[in-house]
PDB file of C-alpha atoms in Angstrom:
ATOM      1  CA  UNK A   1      13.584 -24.214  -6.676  1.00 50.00           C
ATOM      2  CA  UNK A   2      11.241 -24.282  -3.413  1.00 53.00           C
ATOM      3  CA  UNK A   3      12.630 -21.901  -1.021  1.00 65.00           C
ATOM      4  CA  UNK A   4      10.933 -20.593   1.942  1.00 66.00           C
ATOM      5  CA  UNK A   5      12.692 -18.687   4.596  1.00 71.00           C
ATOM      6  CA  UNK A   6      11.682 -18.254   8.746  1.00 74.00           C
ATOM      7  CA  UNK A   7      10.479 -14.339   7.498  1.00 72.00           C
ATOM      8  CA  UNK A   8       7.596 -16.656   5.056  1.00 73.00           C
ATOM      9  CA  UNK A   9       6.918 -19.357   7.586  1.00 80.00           C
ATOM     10  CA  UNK A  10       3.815 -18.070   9.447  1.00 85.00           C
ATOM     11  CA  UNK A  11       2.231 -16.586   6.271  1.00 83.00           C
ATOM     12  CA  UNK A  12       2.880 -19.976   4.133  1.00 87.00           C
ATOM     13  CA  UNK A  13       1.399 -21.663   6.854  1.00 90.00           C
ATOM     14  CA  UNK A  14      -2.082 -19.634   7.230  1.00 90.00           C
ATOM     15  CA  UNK A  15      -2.412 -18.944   3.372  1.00 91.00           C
ATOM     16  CA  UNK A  16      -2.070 -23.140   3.229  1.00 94.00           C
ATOM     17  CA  UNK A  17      -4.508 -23.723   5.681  1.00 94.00           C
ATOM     18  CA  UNK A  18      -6.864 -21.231   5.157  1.00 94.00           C
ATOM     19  CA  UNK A  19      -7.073 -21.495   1.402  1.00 94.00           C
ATOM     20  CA  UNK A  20      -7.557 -25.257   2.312  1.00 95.00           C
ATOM     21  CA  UNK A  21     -10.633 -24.452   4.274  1.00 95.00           C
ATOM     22  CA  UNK A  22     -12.440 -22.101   1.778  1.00 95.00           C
ATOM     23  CA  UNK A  23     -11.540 -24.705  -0.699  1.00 95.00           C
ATOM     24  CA  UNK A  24     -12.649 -27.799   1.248  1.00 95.00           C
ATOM     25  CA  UNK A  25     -16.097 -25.825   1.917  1.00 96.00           C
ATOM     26  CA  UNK A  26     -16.625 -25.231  -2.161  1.00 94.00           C
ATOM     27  CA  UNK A  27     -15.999 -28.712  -3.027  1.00 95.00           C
ATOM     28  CA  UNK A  28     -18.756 -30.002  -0.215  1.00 95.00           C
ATOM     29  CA  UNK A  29     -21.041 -27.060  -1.705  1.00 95.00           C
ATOM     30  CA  UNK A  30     -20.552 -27.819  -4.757  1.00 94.00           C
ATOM     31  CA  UNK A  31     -21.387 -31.684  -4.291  1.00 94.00           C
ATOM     32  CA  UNK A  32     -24.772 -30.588  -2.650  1.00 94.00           C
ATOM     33  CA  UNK A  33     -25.536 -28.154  -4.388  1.00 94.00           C
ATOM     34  CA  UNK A  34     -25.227 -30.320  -7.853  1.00 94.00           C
ATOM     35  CA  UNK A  35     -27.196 -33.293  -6.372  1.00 94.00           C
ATOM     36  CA  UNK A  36     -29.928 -30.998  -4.858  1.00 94.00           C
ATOM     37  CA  UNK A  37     -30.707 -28.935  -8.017  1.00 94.00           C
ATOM     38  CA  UNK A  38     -30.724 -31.473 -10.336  1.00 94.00           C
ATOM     39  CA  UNK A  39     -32.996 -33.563  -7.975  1.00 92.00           C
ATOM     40  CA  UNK A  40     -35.382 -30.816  -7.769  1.00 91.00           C
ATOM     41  CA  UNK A  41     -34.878 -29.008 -11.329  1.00 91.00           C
ATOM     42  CA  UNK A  42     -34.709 -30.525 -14.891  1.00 92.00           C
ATOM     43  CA  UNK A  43     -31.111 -30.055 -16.391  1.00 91.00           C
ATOM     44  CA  UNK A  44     -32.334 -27.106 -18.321  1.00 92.00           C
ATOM     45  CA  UNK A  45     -32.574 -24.742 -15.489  1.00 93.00           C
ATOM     46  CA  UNK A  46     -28.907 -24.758 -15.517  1.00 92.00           C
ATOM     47  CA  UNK A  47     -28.362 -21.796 -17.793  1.00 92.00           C
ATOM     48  CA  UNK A  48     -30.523 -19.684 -16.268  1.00 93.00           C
ATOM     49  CA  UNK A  49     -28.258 -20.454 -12.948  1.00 92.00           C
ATOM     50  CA  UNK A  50     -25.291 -19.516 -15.098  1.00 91.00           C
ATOM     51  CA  UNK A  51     -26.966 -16.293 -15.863  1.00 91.00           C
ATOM     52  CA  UNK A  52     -27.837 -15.779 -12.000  1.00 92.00           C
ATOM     53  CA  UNK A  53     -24.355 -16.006 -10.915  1.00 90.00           C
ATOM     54  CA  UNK A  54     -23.154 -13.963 -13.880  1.00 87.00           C
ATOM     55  CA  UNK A  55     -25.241 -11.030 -13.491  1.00 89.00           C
ATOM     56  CA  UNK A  56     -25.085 -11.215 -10.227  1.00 89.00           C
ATOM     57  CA  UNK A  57     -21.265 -11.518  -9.915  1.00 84.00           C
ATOM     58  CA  UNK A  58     -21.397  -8.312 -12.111  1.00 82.00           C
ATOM     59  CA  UNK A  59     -23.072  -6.232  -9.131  1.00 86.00           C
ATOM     60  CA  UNK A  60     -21.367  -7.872  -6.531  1.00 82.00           C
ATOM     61  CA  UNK A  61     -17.756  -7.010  -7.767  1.00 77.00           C
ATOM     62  CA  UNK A  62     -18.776  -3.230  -8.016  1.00 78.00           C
ATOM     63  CA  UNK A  63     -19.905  -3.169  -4.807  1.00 81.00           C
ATOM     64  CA  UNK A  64     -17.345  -4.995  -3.238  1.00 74.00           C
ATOM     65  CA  UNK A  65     -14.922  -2.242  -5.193  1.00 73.00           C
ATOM     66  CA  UNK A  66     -16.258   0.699  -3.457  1.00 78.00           C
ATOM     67  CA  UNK A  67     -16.207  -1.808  -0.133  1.00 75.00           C
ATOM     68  CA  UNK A  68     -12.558  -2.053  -0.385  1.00 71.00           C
ATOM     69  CA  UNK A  69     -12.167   1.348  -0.661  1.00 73.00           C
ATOM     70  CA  UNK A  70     -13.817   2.008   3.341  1.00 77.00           C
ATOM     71  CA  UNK A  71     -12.155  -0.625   5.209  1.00 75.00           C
ATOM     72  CA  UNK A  72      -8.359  -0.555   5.748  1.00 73.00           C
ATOM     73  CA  UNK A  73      -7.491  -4.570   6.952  1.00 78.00           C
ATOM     74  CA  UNK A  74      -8.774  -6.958   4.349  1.00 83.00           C
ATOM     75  CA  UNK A  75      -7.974  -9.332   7.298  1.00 87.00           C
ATOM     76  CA  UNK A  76     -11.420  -7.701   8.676  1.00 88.00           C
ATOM     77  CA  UNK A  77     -13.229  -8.042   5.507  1.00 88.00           C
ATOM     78  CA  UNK A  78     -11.978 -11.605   4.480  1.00 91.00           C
ATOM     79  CA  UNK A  79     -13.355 -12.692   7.896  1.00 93.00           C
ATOM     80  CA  UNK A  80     -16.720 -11.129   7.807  1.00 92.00           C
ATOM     81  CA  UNK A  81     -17.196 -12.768   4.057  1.00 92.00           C
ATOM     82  CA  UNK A  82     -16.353 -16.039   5.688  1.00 95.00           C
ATOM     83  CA  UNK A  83     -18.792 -15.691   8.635  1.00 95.00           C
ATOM     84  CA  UNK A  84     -21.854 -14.025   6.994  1.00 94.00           C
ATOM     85  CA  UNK A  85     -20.899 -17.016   4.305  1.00 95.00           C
ATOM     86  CA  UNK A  86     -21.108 -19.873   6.870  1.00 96.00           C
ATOM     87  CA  UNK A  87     -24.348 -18.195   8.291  1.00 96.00           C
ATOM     88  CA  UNK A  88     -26.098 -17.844   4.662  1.00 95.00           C
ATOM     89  CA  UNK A  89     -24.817 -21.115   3.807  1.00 95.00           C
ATOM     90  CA  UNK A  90     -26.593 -22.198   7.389  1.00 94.00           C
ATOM     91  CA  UNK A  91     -29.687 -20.146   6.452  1.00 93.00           C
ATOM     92  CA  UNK A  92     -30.112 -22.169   3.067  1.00 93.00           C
ATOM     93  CA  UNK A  93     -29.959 -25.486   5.050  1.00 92.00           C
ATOM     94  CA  UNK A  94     -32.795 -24.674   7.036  1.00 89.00           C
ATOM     95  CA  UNK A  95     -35.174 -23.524   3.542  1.00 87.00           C
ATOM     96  CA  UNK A  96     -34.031 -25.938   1.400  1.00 85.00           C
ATOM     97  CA  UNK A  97     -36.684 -28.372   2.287  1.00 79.00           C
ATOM     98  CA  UNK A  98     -39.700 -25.591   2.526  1.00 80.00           C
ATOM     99  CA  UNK A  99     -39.097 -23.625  -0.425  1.00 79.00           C
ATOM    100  CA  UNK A 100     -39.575 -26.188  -2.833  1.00 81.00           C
ATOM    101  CA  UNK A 101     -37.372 -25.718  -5.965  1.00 79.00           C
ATOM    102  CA  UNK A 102     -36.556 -22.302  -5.606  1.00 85.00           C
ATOM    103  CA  UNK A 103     -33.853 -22.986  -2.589  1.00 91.00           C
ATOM    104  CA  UNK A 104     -31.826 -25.598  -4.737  1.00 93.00           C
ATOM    105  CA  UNK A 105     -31.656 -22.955  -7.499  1.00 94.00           C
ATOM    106  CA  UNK A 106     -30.923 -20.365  -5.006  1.00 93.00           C
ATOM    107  CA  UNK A 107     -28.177 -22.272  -3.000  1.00 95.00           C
ATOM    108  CA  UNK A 108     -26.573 -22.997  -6.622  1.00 95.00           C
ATOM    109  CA  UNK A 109     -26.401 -19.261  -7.495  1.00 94.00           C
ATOM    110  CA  UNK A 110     -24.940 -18.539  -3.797  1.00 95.00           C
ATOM    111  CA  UNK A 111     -22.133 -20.924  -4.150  1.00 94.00           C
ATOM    112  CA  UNK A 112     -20.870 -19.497  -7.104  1.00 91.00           C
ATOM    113  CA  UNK A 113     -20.971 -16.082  -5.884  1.00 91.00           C
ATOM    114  CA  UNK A 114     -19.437 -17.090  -2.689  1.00 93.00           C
ATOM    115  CA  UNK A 115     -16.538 -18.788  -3.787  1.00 91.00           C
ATOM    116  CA  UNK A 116     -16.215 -15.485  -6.174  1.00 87.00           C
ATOM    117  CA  UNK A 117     -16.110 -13.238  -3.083  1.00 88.00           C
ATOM    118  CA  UNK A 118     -13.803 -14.992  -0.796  1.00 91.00           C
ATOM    119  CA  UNK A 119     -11.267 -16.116  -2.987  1.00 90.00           C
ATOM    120  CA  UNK A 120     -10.647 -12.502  -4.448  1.00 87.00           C
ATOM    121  CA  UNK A 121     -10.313 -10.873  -0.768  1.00 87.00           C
ATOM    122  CA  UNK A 122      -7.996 -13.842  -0.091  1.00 90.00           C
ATOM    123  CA  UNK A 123      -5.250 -12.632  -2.963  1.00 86.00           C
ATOM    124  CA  UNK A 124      -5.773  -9.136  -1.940  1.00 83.00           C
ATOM    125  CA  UNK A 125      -5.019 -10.095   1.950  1.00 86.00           C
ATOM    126  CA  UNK A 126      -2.075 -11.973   0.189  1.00 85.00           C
ATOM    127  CA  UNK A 127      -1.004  -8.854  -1.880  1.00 81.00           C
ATOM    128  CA  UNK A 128      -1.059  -6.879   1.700  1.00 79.00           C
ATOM    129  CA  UNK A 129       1.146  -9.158   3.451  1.00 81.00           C
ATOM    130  CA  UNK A 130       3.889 -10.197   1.273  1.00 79.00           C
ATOM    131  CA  UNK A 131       5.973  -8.507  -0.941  1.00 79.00           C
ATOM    132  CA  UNK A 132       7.012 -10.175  -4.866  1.00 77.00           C
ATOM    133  CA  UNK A 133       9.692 -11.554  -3.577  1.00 79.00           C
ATOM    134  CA  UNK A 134       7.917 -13.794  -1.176  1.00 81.00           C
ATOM    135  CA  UNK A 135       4.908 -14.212  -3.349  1.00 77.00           C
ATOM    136  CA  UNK A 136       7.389 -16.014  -5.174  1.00 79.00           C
ATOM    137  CA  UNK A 137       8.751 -18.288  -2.802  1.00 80.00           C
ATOM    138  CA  UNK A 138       5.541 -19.098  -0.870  1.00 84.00           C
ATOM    139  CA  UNK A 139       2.620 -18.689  -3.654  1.00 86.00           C
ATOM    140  CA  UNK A 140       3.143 -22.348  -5.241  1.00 86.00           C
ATOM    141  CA  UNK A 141       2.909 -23.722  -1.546  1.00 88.00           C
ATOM    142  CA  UNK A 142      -0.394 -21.735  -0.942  1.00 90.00           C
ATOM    143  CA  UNK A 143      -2.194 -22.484  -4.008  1.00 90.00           C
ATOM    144  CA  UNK A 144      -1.751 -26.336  -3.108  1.00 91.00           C
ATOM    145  CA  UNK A 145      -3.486 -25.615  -0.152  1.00 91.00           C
ATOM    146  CA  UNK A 146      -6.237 -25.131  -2.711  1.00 91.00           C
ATOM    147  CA  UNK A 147      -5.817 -28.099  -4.904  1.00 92.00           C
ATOM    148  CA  UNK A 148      -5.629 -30.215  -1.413  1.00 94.00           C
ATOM    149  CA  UNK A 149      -8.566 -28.404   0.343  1.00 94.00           C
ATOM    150  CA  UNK A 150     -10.472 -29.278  -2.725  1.00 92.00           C
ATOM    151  CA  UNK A 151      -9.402 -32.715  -2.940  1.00 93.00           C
ATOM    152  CA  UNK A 152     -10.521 -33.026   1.136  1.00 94.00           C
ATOM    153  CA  UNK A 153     -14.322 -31.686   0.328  1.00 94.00           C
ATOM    154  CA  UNK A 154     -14.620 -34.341  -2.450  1.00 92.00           C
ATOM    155  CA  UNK A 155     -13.315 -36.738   0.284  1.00 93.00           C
ATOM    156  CA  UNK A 156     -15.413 -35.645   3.268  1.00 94.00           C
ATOM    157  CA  UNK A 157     -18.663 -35.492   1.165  1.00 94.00           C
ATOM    158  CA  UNK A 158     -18.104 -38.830   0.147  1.00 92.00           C
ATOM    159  CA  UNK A 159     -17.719 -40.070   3.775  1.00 94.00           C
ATOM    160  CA  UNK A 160     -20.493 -38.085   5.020  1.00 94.00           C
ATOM    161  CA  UNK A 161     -22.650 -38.824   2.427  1.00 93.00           C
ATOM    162  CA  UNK A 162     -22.816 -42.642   3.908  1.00 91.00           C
ATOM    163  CA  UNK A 163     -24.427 -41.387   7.005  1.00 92.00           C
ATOM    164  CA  UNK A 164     -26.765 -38.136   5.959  1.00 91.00           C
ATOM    165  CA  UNK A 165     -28.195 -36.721   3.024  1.00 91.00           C
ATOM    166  CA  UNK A 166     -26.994 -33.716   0.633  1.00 92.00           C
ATOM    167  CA  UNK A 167     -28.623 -30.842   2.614  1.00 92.00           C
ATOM    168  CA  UNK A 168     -26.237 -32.469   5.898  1.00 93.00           C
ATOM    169  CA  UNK A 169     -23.135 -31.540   3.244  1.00 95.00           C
ATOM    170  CA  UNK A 170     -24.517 -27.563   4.242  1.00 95.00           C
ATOM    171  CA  UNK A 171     -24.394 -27.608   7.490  1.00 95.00           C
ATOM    172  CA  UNK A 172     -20.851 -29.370   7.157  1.00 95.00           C
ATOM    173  CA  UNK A 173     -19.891 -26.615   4.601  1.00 96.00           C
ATOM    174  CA  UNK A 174     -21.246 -24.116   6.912  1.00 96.00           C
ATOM    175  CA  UNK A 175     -19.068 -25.007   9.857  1.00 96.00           C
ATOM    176  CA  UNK A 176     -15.649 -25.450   7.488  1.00 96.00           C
ATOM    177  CA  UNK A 177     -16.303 -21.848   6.710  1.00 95.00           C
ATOM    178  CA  UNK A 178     -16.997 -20.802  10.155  1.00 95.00           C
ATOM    179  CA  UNK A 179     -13.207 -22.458  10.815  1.00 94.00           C
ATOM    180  CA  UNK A 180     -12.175 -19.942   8.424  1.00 94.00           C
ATOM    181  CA  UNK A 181     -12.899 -17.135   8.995  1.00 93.00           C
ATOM    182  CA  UNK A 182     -10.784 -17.784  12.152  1.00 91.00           C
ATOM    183  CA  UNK A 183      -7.273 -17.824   9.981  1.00 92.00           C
ATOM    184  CA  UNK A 184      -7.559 -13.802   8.451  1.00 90.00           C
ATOM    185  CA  UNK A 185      -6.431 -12.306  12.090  1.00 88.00           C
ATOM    186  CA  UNK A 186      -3.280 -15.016  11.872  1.00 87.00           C
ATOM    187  CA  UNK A 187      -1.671 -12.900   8.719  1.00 84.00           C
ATOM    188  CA  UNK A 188       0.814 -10.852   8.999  1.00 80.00           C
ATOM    189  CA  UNK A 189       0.451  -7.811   7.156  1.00 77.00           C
ATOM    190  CA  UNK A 190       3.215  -5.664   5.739  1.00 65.00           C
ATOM    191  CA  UNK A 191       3.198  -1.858   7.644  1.00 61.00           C
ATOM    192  CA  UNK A 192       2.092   0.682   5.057  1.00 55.00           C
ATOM    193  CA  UNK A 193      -0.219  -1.601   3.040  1.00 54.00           C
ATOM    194  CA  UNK A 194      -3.568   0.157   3.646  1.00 50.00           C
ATOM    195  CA  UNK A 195      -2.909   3.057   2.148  1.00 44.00           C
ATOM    196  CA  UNK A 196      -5.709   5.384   0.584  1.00 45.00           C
ATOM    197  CA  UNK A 197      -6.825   4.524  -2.614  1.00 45.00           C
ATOM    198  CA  UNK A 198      -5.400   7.032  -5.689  1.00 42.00           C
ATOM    199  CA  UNK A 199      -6.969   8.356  -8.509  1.00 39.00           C
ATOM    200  CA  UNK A 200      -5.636   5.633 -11.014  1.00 47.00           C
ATOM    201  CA  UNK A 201      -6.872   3.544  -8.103  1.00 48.00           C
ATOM    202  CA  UNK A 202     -10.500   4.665  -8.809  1.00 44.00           C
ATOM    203  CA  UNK A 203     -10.662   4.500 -12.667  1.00 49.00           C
ATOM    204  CA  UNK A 204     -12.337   1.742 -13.533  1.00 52.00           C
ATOM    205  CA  UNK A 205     -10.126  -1.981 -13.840  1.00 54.00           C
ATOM    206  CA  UNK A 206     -11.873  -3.051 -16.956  1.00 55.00           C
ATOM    207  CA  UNK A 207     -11.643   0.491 -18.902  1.00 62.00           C
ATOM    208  CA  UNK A 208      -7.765  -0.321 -17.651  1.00 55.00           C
ATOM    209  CA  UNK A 209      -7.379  -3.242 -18.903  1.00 56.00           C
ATOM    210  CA  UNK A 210      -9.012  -2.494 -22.141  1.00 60.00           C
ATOM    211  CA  UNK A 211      -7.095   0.005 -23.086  1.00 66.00           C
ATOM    212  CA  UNK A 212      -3.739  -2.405 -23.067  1.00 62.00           C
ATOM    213  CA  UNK A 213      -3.565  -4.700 -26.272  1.00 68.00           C
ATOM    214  CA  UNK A 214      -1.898  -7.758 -23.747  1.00 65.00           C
ATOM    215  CA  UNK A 215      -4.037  -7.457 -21.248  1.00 60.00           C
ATOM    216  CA  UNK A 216      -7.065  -7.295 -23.438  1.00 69.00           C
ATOM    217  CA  UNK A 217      -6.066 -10.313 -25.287  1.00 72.00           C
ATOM    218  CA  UNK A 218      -5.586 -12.066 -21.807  1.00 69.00           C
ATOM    219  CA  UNK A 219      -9.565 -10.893 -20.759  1.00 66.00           C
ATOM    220  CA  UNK A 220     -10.579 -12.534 -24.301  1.00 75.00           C
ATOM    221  CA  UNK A 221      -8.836 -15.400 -23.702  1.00 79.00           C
ATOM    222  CA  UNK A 222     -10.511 -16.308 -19.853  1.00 73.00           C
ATOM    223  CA  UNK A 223     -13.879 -15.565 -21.661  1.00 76.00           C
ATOM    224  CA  UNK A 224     -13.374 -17.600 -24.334  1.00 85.00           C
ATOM    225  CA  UNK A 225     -12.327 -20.576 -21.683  1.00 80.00           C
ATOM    226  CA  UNK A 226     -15.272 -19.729 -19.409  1.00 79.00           C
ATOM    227  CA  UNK A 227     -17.841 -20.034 -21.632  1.00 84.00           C
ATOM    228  CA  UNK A 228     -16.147 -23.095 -23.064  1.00 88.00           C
ATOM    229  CA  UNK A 229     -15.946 -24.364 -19.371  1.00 85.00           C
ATOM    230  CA  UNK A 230     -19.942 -23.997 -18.979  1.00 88.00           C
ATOM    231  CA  UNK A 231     -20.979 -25.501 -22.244  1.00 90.00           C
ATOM    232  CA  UNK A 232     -19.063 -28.454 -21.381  1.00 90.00           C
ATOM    233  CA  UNK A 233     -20.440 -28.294 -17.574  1.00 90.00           C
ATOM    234  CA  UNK A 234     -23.743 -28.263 -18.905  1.00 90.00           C
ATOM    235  CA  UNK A 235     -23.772 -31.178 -21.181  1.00 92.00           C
ATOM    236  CA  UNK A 236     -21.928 -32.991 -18.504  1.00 91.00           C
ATOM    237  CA  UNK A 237     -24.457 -32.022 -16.030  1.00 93.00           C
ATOM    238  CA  UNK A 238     -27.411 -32.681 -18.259  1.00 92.00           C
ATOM    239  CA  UNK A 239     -26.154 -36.439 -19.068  1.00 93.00           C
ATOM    240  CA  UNK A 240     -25.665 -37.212 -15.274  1.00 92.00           C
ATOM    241  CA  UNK A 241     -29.531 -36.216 -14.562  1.00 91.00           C
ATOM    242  CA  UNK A 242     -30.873 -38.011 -17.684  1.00 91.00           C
ATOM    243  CA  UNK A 243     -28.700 -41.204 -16.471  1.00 92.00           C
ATOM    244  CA  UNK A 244     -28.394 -41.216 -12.710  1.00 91.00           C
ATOM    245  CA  UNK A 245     -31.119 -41.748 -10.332  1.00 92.00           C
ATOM    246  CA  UNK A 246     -32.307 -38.464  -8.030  1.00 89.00           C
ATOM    247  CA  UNK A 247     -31.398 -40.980  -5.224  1.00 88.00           C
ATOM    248  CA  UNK A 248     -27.287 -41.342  -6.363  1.00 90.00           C
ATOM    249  CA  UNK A 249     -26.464 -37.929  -7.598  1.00 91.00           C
ATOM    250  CA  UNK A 250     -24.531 -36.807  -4.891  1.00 91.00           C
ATOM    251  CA  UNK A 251     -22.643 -40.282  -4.572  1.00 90.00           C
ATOM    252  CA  UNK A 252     -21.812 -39.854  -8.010  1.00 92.00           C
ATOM    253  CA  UNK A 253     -20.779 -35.883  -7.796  1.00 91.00           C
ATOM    254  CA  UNK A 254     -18.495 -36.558  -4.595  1.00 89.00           C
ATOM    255  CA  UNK A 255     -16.711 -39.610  -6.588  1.00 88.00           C
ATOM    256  CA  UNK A 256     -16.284 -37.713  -9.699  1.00 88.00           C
ATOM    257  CA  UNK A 257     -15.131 -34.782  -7.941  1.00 85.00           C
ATOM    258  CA  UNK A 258     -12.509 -36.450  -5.692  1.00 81.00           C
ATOM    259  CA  UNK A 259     -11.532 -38.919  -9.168  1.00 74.00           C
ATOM    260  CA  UNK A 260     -11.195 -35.359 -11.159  1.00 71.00           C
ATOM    261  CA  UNK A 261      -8.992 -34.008  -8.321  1.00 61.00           C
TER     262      UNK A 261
END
């Protein structure tokens, strides 16, 4: 049963909002950046994208793991994310038309490693400022701040889309995230959450969750979905280009999206 009490109001309320926001900005990304690289690329670039964000997700998470380790308010770190985000994002719109082929590929890689980023120091922010008990009450109301910021960015795409072209989703994108990165500060974090990392802390997560027989069969299981997910992204992606005009792509992607929502 959906309880919240006046102690979970404040946090329900920013977590709902702000997970709306980084949501809403994916799903206007992710409209541009599907129309602009398969305008500019034939369908088989797309695995070498995959690859991109892979590898590149693989770095990123190690640094961002010895990041986490220096700075004591994630509220500070999910912020910065969000604003050096927006600005890349903003950086991208103003190279996507000079760089030829290489800045559709590029924005595609960025908005998968983005979304990565943010949405991980979002949880952990979450983790600092409520305890399991709350997480419990509040946590269905917060993730449907994701499902409706999602549904939003399909929306707004689609309405924006009648009056500029995909690289105008960016800058839209850009200034969503900018929004953001104003909600971090709102949290209010538990006393005693920052604590110094221990020495379980520092062993690595993936040795950890080797070594347990569940959790192992839980890391098979999300890798066995991924990779389903991206076959089945791919072929969907490589129909759409070999059947829809350069000119309607990201018409179609913003209708599909918001329909799939």
């Amino acid at each position: 049963r959906f309880s919240v009490r006046r102690e979970d109001r404040r946090n329900l309320a920013v977590g709902f909002i702000g997970l709306l926001a980084i949501m809403m900005a994916h799903s206007v990304m992710e409209t541009a950046r599907d129309a602009l690289f398969l305008a500019s690329l034939p369908a088989t670039q797309l695995p070498w994208a995959y690859l991109a964000i892979a590898l590149l997700a693989i770095v990123e998470l190690k640094i961002h793991e010895r990041v986490l380790r220096r700075i004591r308010d994630r509220r500070a770190l999910l912020a910065a994310s969000l604003l050096a985000g927006s600005l890349v994002t903003l950086g991208f719109w103003g190279v996507i038309e000079e760089l030829g082929p290489w800045a559709p590929f590029g924005f595609y890689v960025w908005t998968g490693l983005l979304v990565t980023v943010v949405l991980i120091e979002f949880w952990l922010l979450l983790d600092d400022a409520v305890t399991v008990t709350q997480a419990k009450r509040i946590f269905p109301a917060i993730a449907a701040g994701g499902v409706t910021g999602a549904m939003l960015g399909s929306l707004v795409a689609e309405t924006l889309l009648r009056v500029t072209d995909p690289p105008g989703l960016i800058v839209a994108a850009a200034i969503v995230l900018a929004s953001a990165a104003s909600t971090p500060f709102l949290w209010k974090v538990r006393a005693g959450t920052a604590a110094e990392p221990t020495v379980d802390d520092r062993e690595s997560s993936v040795r950890w969750i080797l070594r347990d027989s569940y959790l192992s069969r839980l890391l098979l299981l999300v890798l066995i979905g991924t990779i389903t997910l991206t076959m089945v992204d791919y072929v969907f992606k490589s129909t759409v280009a070999n059947n829809i005009p350069s000119e309607g792509l990201a018409q179609f992607f913003a209708r599909f999206y918001l329909d799939r929502k």
